[in-house]
Short mmCIF file of C-alpha atoms in Angstrom, two decimals:
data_model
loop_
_atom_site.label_atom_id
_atom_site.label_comp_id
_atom_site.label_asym_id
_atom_site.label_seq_id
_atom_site.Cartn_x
_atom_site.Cartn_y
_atom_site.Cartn_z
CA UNK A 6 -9.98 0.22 -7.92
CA UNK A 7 -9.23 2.53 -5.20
CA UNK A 8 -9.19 6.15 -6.03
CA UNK A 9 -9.19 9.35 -3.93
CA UNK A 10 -10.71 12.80 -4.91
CA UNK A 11 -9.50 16.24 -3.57
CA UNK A 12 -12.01 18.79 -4.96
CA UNK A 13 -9.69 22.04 -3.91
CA UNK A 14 -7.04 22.41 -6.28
CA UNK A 15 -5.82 25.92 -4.01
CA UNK A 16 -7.41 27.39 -0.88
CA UNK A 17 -6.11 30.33 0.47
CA UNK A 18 -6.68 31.24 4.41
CA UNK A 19 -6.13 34.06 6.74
CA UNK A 20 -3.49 33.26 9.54
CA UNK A 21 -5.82 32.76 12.23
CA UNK A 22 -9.00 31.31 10.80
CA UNK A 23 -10.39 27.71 10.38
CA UNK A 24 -9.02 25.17 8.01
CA UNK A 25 -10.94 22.61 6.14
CA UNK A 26 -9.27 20.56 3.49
CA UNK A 27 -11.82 18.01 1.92
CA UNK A 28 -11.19 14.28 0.48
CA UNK A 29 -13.46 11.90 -0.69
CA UNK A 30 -11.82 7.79 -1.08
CA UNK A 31 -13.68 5.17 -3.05
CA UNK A 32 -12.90 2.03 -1.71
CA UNK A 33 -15.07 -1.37 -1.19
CA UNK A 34 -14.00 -2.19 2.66
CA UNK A 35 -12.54 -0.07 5.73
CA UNK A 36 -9.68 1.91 4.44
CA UNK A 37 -6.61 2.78 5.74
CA UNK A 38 -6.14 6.77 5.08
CA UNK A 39 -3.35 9.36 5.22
CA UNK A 40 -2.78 12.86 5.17
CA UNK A 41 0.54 13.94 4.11
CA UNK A 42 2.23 17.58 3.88
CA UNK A 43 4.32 18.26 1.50
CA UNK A 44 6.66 22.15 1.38
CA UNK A 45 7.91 23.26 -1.72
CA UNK A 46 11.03 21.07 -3.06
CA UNK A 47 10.71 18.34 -0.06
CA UNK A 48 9.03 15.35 0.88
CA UNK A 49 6.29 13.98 2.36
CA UNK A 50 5.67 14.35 6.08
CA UNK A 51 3.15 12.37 7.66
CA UNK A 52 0.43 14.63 9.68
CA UNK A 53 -1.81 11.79 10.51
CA UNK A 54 -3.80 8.00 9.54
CA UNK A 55 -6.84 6.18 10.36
CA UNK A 56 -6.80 2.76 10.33
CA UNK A 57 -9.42 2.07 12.38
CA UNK A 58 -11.26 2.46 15.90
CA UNK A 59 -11.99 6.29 16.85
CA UNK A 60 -13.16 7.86 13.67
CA UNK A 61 -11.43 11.10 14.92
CA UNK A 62 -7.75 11.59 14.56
CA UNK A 63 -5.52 13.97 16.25
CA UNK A 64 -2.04 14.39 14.51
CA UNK A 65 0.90 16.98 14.67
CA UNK A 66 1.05 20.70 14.61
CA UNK A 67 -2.28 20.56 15.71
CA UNK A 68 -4.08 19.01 12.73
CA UNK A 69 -7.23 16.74 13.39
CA UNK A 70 -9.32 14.49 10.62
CA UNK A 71 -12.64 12.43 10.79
CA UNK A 72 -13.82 9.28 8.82
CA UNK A 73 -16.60 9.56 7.98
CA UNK A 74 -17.75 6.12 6.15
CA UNK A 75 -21.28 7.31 5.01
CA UNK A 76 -19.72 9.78 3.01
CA UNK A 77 -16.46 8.22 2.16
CA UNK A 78 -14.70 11.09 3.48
CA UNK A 79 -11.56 12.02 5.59
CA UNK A 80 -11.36 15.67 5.88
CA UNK A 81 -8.49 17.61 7.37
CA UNK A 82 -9.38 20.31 9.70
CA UNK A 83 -7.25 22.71 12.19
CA UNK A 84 -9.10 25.54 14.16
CA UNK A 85 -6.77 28.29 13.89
CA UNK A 86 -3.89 28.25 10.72
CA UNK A 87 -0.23 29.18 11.20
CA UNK A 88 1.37 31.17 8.50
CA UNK A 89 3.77 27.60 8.95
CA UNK A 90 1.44 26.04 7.55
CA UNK A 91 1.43 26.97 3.61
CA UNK A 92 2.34 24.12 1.81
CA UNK A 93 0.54 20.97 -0.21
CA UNK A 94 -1.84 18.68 1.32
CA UNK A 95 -2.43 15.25 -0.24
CA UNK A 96 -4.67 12.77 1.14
CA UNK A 97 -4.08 8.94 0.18
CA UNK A 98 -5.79 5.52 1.05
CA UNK A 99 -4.44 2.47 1.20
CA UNK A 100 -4.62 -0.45 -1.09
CA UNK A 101 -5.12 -3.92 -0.14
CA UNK A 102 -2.36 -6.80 -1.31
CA UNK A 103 0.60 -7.84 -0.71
CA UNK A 104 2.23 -4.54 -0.09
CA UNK A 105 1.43 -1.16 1.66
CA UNK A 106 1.23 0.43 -1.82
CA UNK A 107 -0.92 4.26 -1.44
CA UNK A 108 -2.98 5.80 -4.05
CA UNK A 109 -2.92 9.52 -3.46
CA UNK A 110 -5.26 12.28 -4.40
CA UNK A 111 -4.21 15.23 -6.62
CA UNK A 112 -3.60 17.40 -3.92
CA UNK A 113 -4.69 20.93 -2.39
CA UNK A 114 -2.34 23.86 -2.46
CA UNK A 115 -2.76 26.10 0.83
CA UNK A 116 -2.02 29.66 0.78
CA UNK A 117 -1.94 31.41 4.17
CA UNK A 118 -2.20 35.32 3.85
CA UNK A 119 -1.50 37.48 6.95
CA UNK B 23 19.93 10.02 12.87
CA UNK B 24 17.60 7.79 11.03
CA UNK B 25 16.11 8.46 7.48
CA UNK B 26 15.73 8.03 3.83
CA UNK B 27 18.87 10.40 1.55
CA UNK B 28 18.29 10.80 -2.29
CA UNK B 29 20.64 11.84 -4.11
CA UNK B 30 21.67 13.90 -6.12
CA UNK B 31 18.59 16.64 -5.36
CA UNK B 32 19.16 17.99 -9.24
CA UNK B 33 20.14 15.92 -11.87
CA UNK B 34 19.93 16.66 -15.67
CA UNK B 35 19.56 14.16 -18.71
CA UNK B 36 20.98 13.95 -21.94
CA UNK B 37 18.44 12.94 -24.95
CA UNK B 38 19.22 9.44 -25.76
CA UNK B 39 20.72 8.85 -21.47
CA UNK B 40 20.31 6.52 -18.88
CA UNK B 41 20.21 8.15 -15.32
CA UNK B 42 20.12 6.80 -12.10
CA UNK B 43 18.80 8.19 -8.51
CA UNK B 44 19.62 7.16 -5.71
CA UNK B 45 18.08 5.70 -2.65
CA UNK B 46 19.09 5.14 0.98
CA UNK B 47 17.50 4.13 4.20
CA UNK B 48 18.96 3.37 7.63
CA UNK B 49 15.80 2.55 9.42
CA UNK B 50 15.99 -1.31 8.66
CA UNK B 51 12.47 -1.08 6.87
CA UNK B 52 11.72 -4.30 4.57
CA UNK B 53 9.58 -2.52 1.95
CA UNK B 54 10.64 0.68 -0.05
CA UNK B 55 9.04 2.48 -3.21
CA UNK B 56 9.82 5.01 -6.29
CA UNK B 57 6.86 7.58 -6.54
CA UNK B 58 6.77 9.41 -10.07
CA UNK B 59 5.31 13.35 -8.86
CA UNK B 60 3.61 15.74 -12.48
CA UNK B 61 2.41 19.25 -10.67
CA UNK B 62 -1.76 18.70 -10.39
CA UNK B 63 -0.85 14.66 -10.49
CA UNK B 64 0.29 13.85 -6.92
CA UNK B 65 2.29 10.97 -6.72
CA UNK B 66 2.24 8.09 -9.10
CA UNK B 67 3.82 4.68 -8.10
CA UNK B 68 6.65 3.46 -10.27
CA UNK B 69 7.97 0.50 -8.83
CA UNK B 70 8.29 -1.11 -4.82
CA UNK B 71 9.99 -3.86 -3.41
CA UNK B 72 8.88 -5.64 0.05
CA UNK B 73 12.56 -7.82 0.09
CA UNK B 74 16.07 -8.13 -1.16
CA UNK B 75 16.02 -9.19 -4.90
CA UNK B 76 12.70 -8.51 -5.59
CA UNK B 77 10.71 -5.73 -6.37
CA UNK B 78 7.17 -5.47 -8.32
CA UNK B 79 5.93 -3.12 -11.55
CA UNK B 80 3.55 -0.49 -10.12
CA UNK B 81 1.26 1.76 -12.18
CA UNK B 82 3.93 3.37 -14.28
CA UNK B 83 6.65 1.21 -14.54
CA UNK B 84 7.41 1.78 -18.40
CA UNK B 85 11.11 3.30 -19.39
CA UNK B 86 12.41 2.92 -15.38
CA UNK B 87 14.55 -0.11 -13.90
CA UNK B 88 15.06 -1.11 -10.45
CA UNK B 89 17.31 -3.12 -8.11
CA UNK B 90 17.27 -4.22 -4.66
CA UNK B 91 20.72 -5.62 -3.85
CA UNK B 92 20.88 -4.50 -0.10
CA UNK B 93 18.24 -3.74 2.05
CA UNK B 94 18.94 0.00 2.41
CA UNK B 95 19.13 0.73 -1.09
CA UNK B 96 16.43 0.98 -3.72
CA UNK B 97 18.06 3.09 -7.21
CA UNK B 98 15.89 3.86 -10.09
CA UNK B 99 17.04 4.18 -13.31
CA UNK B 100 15.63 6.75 -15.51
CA UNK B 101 16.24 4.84 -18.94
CA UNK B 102 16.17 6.66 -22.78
CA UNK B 103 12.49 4.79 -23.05
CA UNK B 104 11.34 7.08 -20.79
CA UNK B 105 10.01 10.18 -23.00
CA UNK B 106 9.52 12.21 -20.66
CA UNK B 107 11.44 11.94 -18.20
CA UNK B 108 11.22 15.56 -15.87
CA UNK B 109 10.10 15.28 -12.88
CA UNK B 110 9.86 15.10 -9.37
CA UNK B 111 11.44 11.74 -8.11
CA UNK B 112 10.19 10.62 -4.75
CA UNK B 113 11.60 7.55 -2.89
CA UNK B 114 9.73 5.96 0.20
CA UNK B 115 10.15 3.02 2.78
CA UNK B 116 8.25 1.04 5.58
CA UNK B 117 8.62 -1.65 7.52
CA UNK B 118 5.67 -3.83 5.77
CA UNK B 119 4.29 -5.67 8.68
CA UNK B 120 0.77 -5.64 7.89
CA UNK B 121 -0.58 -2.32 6.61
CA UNK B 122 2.62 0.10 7.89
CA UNK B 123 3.60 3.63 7.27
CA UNK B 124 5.71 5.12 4.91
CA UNK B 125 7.91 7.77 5.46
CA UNK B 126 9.89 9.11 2.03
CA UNK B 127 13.20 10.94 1.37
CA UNK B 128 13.25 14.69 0.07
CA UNK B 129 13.07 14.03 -3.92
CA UNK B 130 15.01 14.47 -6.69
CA UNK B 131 13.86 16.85 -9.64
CA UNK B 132 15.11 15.42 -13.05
CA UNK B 133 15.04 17.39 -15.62
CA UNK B 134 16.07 16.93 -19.43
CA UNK B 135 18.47 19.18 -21.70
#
């Protein structure tokens, strides 16, 4: 079964520096994989997918993630963080069948301090 | 402007009460789900449908209910076999041609008296 580990529960960041935001998918074939950000009380909004081809991604407000198949990872990275951008990051991979059902990860909580 | 609406964004629950949220899309997308979201849980699937009049259990389908009349609407009923019942309700939809997208509503957030 498909599963999908995000080992930060809450990462807190200056406005300004680096952000990386780590998951790990198991999954026995190519996956498809999502990252998702979520503000307090809302939705999901879509930041990015892979599902195949160039194993880096480029999505919006200036978020970028890489496959990385050896490792089974698909880790979220932006160089320099926008006090914007405090909010909850879940990662999810796709599962095969008859349906584009997800399987998310637990989440990471971002804290941006100024 | 295209999009998914839930409704209401509160709703409260009686001991013993069936409730039902709401779910709307005007972006002509075939396949829509209920997501189940416990803080440190993400998001759990409840049930999904990929057409009109048929929809499929998904990992925590016990004590909710479905329909899919119309093609824009998905509700979920929150039934008294549901123990515990408060959470954060989010609906979702694609357009299920192949692997596809989905793009979800702004929740409810049930909560029992």
């Amino acid at each position: 079964a498909q599963s999908v580990t995000q080992p930060d529960i809450h990462i807190t960041v200056s406005e300004g520096a680096s952000l990386e935001l780590r998951c790990n998918y198991s999954y026995g074939a190519t996956p498809y994989l999502f990252w998702y950000v979520q503000s307090p009380g809302q939705g999901l909004q879509l930041l990015l997918k892979y599902f195949s081809g160039d194993t880096l991604v480029q999505g919006i407000k200036g978020f970028e993630a890489e496959f990385k198949r050896s490792q089974s990872s698909f880790n979220l990275r932006k160089p320099s963080v926008h006090w914007s951008d405090a909010a909850e990051y879940f990662c999810a991979v796709g599962r095969t069948g008859t349906a584009s059902k997800l399987t998310f990860g637990t989440g990471t909580r971002l804290q941006v301090t100024l | 402007d295209g999009g998914i609406t839930q409704s209401p964004k509160y709703l409260f629950r009686k001991e013993g009460q069936n409730v039902t949220l709401s779910c709307e899309q005007n972006l002509n997308h075939d396949a829509m789900y209920w997501y189940r979201q416990d803080p440190g849980q993400g998001l759990r699937l409840i049930y999904y449908s990929q057409i009109v009049n048929d929809f499929q259990k998904g990992d925590i389908a016990e004590g909710y209910s479905v329909s899919r009349e119309k093609k824009e609407s998905f509700p979920l009923t929150v039934t008294s076999a549901q123990k515990n019942p408060t959470a954060f309700y989010l609906c979702a939809s694609s357009p299920d041609r192949g692997f596809a997208v989905q793009y979800f509503g702004a929740g409810t957030r049930l909560s029992v008296l």
